[in-house]
Coordinates of C-alpha atoms and ligand atoms in Angstrom, one line a residue:
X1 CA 156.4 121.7 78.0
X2 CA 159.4 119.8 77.1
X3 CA 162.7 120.6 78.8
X4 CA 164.7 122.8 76.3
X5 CA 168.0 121.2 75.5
X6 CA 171.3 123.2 76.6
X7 CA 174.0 123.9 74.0
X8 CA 177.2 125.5 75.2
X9 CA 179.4 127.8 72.4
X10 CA 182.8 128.6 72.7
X11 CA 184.4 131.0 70.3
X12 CA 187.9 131.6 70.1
X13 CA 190.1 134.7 69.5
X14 CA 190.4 134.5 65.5
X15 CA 186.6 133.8 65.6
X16 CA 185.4 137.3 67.4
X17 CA 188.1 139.0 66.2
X18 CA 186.0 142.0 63.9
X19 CA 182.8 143.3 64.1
X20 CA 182.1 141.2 61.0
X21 CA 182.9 138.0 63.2
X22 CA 181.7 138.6 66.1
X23 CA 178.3 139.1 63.9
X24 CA 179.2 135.7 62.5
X25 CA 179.2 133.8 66.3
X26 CA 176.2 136.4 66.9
X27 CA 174.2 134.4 64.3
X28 CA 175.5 131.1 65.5
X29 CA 173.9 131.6 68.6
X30 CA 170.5 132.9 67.3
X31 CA 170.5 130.2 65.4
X32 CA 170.7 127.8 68.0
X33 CA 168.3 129.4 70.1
X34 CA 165.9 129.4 67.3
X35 CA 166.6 125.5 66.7
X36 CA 165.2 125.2 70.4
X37 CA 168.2 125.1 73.0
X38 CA 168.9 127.1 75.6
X39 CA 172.1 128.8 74.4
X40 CA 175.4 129.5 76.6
X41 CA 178.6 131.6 74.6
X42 CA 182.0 131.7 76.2
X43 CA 184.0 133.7 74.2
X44 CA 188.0 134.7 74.1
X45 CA 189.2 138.4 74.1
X46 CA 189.4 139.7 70.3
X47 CA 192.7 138.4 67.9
X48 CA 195.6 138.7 69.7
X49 CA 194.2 141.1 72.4
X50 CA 195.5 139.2 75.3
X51 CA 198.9 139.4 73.5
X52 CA 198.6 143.0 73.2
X53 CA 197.4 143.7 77.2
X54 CA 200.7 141.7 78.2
X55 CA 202.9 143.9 75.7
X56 CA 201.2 146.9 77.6
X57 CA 202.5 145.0 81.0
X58 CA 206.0 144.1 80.1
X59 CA 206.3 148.0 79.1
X60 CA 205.3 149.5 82.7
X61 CA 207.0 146.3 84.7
X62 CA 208.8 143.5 83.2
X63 CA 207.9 141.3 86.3
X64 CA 204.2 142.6 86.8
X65 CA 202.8 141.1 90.1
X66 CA 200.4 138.0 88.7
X67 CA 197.5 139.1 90.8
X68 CA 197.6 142.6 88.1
X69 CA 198.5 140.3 85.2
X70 CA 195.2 138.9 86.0
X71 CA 193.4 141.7 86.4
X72 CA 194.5 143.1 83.2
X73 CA 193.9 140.4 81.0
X74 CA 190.3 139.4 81.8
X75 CA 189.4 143.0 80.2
X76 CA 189.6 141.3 76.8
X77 CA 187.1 138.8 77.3
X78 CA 185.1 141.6 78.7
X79 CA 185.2 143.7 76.2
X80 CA 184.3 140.4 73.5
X81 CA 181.6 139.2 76.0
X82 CA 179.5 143.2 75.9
X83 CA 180.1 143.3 72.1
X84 CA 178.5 140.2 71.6
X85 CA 175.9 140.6 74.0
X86 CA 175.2 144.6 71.8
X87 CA 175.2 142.3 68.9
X88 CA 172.7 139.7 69.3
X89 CA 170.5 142.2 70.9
X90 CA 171.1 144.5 67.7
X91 CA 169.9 140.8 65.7
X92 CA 166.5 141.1 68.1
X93 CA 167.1 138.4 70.4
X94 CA 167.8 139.1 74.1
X95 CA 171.3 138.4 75.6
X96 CA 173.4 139.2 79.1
X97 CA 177.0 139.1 79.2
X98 CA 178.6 138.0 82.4
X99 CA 181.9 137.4 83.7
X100 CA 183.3 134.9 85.7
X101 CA 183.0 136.5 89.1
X102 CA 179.5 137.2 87.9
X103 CA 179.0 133.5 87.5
X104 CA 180.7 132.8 90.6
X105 CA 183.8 130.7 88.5
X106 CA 185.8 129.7 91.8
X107 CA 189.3 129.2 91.3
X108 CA 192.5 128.7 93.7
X109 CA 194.3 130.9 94.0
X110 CA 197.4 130.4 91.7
X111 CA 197.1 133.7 89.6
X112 CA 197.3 133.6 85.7
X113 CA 197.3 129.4 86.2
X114 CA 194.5 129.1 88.3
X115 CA 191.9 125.7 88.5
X116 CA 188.3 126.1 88.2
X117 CA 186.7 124.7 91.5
X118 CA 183.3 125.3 91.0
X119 CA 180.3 127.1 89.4
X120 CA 177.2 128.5 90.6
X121 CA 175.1 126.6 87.4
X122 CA 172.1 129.0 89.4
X123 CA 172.7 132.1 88.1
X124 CA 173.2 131.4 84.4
X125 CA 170.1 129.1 83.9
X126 CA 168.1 132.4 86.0
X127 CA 168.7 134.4 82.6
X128 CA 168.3 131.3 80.6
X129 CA 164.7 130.5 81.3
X130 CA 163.9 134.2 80.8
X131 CA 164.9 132.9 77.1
X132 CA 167.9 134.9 77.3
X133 CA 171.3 133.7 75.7
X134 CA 174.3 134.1 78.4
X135 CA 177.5 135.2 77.4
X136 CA 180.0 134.1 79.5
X137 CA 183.6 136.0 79.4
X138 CA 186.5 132.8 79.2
X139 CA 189.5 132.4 80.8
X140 CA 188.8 133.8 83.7
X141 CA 187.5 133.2 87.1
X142 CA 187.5 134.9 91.0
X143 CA 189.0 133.3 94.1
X144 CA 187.6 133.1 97.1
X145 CA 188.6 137.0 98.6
X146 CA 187.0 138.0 95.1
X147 CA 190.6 138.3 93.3
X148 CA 190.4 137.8 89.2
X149 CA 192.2 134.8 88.1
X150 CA 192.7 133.8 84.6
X151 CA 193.6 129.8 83.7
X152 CA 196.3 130.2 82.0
X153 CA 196.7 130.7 78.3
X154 CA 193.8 129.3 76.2
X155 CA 192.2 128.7 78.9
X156 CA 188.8 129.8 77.5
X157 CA 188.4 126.0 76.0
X158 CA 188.4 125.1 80.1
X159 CA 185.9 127.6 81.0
X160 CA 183.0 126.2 78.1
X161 CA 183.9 122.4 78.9
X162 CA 183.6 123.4 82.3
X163 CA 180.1 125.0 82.5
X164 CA 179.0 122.2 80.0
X165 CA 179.7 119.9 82.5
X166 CA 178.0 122.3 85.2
X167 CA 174.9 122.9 83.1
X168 CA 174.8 119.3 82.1
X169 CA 174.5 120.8 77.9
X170 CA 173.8 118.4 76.0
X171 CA 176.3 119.7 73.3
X172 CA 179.4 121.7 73.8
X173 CA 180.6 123.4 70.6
X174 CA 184.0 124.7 70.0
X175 CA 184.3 127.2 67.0
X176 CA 188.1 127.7 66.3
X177 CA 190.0 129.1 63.2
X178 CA 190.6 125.4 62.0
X179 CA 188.1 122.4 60.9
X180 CA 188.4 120.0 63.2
X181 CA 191.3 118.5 65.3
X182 CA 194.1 117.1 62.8
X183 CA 197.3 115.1 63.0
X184 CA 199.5 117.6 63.8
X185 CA 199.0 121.4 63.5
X186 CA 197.9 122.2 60.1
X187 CA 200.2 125.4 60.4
X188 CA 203.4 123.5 60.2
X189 CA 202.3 120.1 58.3
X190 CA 199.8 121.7 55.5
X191 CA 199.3 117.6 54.8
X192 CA 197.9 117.0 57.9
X193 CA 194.9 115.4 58.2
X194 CA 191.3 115.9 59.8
X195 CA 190.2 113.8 62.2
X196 CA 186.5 113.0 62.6
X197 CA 186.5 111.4 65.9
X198 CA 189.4 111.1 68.7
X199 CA 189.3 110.0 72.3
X200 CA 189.7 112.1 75.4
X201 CA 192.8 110.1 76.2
X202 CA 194.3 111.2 72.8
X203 CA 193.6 114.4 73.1
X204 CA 194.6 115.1 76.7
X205 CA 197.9 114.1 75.7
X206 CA 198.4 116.0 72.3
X207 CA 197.4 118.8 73.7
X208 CA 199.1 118.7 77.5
X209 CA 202.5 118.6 74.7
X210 CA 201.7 121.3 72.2
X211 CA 198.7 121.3 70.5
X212 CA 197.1 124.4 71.6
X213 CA 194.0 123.5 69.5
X214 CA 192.5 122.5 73.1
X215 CA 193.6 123.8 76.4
X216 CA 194.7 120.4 78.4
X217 CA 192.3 120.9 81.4
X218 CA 189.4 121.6 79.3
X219 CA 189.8 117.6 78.2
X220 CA 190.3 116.4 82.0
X221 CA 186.7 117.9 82.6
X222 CA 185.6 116.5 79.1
X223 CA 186.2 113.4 80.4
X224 CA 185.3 113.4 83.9
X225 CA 181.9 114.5 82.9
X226 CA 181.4 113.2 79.9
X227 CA 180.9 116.2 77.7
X228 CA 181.0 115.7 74.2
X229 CA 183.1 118.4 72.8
X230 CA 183.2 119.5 69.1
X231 CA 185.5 120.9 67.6
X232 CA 184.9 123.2 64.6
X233 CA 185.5 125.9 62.4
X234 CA 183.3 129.4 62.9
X235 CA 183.5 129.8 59.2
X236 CA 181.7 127.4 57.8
X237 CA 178.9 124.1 59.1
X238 CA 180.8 121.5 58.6
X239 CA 181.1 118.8 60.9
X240 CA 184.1 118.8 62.8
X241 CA 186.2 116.3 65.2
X242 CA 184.3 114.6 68.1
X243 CA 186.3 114.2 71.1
X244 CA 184.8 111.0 73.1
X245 CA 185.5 108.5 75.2
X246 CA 185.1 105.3 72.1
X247 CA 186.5 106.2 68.9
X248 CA 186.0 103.1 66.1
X249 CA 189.7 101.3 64.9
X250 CA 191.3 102.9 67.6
X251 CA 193.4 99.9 69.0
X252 CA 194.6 99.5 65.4
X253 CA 195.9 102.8 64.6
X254 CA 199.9 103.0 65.9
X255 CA 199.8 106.6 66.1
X256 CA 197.2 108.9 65.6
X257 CA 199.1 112.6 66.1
X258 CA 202.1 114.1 66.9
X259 CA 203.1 117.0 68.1
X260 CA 205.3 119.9 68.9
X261 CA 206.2 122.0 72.1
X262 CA 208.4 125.1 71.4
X263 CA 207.4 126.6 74.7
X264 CA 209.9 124.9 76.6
X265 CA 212.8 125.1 79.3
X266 CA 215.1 122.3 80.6
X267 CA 216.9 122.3 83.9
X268 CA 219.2 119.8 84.6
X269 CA 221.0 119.8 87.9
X270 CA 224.0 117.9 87.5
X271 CA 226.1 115.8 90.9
X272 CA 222.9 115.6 93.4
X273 CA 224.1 113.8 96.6
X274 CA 222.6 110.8 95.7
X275 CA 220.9 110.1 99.4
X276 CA 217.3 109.6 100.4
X277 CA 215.2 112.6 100.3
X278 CA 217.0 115.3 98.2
X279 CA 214.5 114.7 94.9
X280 CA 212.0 115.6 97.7
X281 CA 213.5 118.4 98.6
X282 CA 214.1 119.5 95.1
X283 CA 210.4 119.6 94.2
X284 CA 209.2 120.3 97.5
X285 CA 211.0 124.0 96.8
X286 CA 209.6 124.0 93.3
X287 CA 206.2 123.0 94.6
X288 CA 206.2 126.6 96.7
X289 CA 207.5 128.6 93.7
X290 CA 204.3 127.2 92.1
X291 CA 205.8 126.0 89.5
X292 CA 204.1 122.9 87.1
X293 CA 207.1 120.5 86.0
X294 CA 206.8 117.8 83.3
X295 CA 209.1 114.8 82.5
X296 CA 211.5 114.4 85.2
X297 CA 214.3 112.0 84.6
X298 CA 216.8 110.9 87.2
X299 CA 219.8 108.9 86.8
X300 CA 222.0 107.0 89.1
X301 CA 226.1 107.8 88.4
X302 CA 227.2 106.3 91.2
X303 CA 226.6 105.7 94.3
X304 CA 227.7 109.3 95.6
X305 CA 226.3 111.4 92.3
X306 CA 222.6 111.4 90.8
X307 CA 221.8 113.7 87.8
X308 CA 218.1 114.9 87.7
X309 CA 216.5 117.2 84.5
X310 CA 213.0 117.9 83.8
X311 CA 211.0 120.5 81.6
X312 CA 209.0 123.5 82.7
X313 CA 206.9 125.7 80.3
X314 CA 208.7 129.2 79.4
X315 CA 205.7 131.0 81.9
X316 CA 207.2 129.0 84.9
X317 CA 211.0 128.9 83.8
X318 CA 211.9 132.1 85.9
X319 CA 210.1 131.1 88.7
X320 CA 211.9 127.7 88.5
X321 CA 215.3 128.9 88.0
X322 CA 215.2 131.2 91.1
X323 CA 214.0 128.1 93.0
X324 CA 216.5 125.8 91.7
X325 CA 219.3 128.5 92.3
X326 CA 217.7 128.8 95.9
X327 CA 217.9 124.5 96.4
X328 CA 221.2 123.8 94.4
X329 CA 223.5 123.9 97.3
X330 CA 221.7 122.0 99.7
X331 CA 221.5 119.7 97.7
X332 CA 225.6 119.7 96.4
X333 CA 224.9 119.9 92.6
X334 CA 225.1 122.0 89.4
X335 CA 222.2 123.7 87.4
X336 CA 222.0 123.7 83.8
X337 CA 219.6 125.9 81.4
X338 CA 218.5 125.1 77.8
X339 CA 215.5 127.3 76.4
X340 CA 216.6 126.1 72.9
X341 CA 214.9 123.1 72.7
X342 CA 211.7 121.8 71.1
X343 CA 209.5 119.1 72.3
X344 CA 208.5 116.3 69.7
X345 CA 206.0 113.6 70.3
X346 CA 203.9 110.6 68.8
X347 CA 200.7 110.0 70.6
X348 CA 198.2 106.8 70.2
X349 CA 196.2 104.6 72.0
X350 CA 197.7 101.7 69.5
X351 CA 201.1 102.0 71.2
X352 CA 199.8 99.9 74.0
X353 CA 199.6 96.9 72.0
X354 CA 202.2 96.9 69.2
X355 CA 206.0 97.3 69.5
X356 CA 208.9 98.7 67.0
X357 CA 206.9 102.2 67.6
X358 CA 209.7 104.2 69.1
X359 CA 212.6 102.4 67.0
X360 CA 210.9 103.8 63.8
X361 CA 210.5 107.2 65.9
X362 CA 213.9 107.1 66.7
X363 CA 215.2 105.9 63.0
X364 CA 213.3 108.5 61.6
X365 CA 214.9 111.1 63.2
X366 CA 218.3 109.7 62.9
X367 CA 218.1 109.7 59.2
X368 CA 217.2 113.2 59.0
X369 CA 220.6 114.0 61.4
X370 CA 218.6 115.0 64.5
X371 CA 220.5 114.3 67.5
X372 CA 217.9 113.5 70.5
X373 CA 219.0 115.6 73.8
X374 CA 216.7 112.9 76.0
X375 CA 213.3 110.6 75.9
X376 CA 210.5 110.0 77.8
X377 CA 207.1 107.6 77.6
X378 CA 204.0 107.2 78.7
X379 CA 201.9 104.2 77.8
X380 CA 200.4 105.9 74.6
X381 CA 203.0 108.6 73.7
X382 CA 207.0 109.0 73.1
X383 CA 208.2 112.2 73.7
X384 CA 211.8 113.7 72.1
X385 CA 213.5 117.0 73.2
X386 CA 215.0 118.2 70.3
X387 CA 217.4 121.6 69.4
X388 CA 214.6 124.0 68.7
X389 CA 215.9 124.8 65.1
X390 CA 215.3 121.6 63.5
X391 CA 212.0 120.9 65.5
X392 CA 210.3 122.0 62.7
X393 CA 211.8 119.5 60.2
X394 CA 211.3 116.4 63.4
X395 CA 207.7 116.6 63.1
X396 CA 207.3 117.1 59.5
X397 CA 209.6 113.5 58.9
X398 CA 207.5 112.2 62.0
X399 CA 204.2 112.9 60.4
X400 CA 205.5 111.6 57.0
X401 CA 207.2 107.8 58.6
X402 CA 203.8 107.7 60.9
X403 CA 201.8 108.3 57.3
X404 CA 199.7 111.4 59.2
X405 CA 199.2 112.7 55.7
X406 CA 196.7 109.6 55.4
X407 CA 193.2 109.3 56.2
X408 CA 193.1 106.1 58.4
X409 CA 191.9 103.6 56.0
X410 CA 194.5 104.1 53.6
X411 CA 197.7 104.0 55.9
X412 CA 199.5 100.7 55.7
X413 CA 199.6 99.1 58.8
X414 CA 195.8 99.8 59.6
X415 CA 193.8 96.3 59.5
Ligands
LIG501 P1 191.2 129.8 69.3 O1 191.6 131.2 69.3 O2 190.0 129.5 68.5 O3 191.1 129.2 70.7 P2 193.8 128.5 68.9 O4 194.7 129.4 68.1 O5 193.9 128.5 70.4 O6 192.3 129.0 68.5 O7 193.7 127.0 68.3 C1 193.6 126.8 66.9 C2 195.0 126.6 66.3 O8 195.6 125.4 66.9 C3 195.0 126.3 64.9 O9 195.0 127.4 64.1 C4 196.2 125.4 64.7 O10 197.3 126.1 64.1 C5 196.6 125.0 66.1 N1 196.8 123.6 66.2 C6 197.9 123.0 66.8 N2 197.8 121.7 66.8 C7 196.6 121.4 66.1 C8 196.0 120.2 65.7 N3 196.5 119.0 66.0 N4 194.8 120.3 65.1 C9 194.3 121.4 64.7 N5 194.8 122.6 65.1 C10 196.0 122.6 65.7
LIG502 N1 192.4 135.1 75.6 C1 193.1 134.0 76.2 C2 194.4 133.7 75.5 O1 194.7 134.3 74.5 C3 192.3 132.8 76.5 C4 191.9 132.0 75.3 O2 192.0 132.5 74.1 O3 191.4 130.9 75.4 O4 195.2 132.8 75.9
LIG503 MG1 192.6 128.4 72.0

């Protein structure tokens, strides 16, 4: 007998959020079973459940211990997993639900941030050969003294790339509340526009600086493992976006999205004793608060005085400014606080090989009257912090210069 092909389907909040929808992904599933694959669900707690479970937190504790955080919030994909499981056996197919302890996820330890570090591919193809389809609860995973961890928010994306690359699926399906992957989110640009294909490089980056269409880490296994993830929408069959590694006209597109991050902090500590080793020091004491920092910029004042800032998501920001209070005086220097800023970027592959990218970026923005608080750049992306109010109206103007509103072939500077 032929080996049956493996197809891994991931189904987001919006997408299981009724009894009507999760009836929906029920059929999906069926459907592929019937079409001859072995079928693997991971599906995210119902609507804004998760939401809700930290609101119930913040009400008992407002600094709950992360190890309960975690404990909390893998109840909703619990409770999505056993209602889909009732569903599709109510359709007269067989299912199991599972968690991730019951899959044997292993994480680290870092609670409500952990990182997958491997699964036991064993005990979900048991049930599959028995021609049942597994439902797999997202998100979460169990350490090694059997603690629940969760992988941060949206995390579920990472848990379906992940046992695609485990199971070796030949397809790894990604139903979401939205088409496809566009330029920018569709939610604040309503011209944006669809891709059909983008590259794991692209995507890593959009989505490591805002777009939460993808959790970030779900792309690093994408690519390690060459899964071919789809994107699309639960609601209808269209095609969606591809994410690969090769994507057709890529070198000639300047920039292919852009992106907002309103989930933002930025520490700047002002006067550092400008003398080997205190930059080590500084992130060495972050580093043990377990705290994940982006962008850091240091600049020389003189020879006495450096002034170091970098970002932190708003999940790590208390955690960072108790470390930073903690370092600042061994280290001689100030500490500064924004949590009203906005992080703006242009992303594309094409950077690498033309110029006058980030003086149109940075025209653009001047003509609109939005005052840059600092840059940073990576080979294929330019990244602004902005005031938080007008981020809004950065990206819009962004998306409009860079022509995002365009499907590729009409855009000027596309060959
Ligand atoms: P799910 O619950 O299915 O995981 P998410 O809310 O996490 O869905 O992700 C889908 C949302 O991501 C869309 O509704 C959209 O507003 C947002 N988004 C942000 N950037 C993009 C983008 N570039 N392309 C598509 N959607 C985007
Ligand atoms: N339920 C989790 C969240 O809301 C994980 C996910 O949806 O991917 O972040
Ligand atoms: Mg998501």
């Amino acid at each position: 007998m032929a080996k049956k092909k493996i197809t891994v389907q991931k189904f987001g909040g919006t997408s299981v959020a009724n009894a009507e929808k999760i009836k929906n992904a029920a059929m999906k599933a069926i459907a592929a079973a019937k079409g001859g694959n072995q079928v693997v669900v991971v599906a995210s707690a119902r609507g804004k459940q998760t939401d809700h479970l930290i609101a119930d937190a913040l009400e008992v504790n407002p600094n709950p211990p992360k190890r309960e955080m975690d404990q909390l919030l893998s109840t909703g994909e619990q409770q999505t997993v056993s209602l889909l499981a009732m569903a599709i056996e109510g359709m007269g197919h067989k299912a199991i639900s599972m968690t991730g302890g019951q899959i044997r996820m292993i994480t680290d330890s870092v609670h409500t941030k952990a990182r997958i570090k491997s699964i036991d591919a064993s005990r979900i193809k048991k049930h599959l050969d028995k021609g049942r389809i597994v439902i797999v609860a997202g998100f979460q995973g169990i350490d090694e003294n059997e603690n629940i961890t969760t992988l941060g928010r949206g995390g579920s994306d990472t848990s379906a790339v992940a046992l695609a690359a485990a199971l070796k699926a030949d397809t790894c399906e990604i139903y979401t509340d939205v088409d496809g992957v566009y330029t920018t989110d569709p939610r604040i640009f309503s011209d944006a526009v669809k891709m059909d294909m983008i590259s794991y490089d692209e995507i890593l980056e959009m989505a490591s600086l805002g777009a939460g269409v993808m959790h970030g880490r779900s792309i690093e296994f994408g690519k390690k493992y060459n899964v071919v993830i789809h994107v699309r929408s639960s609601m209808s069959d269209k095609i969606g976006t591809l994410i690969t590694h090769e994507v057709p006209q890529m070198e000639g597109i300047l920039v292919s999205g852009a992106t907002i991050e309103k989930n933002l902090a930025k520490i700047s500590l002002v006067g550092v004793d400008n003398k080997p080793g205190n930059a080590a020091k500084i992130f060495a004491h972050l580093a043990q608060a377990k705290v994940s920092v982006n962008d850091i910029i240091q600049t020389e004042v003189s020879t006495e005085k450096a002034n170091i800032s970098f970002t932190v998501g708003k999940g790590d920001f208390a955690d960072a400014q108790k470390a930073v209070e903690e370092i600042k005086k061994k280290v001689n220097c100030e500490a500064f606080y924004r949590q009203d800023i906005a992080e703006i970027s242009i992303i594309g592959v094409g950077m690498r090989t033309h110029c006058g990218v980030a003086n149109m970026m940075f025209s653009t923005l001047a003509k609109e009257k939005i005052n840059i608080d600092s840059i940073t750049t990576s080979e294929i992306r330019i990244s602004c912090l902005v005031d938080k109010e007008q981020g809004d109206k950065a990206l819009i103007s962004l998306c409009k210069a860079f022509e995002l509103d365009k499907p590729v072939s009409k855009r000027s500077y596309v060959k």
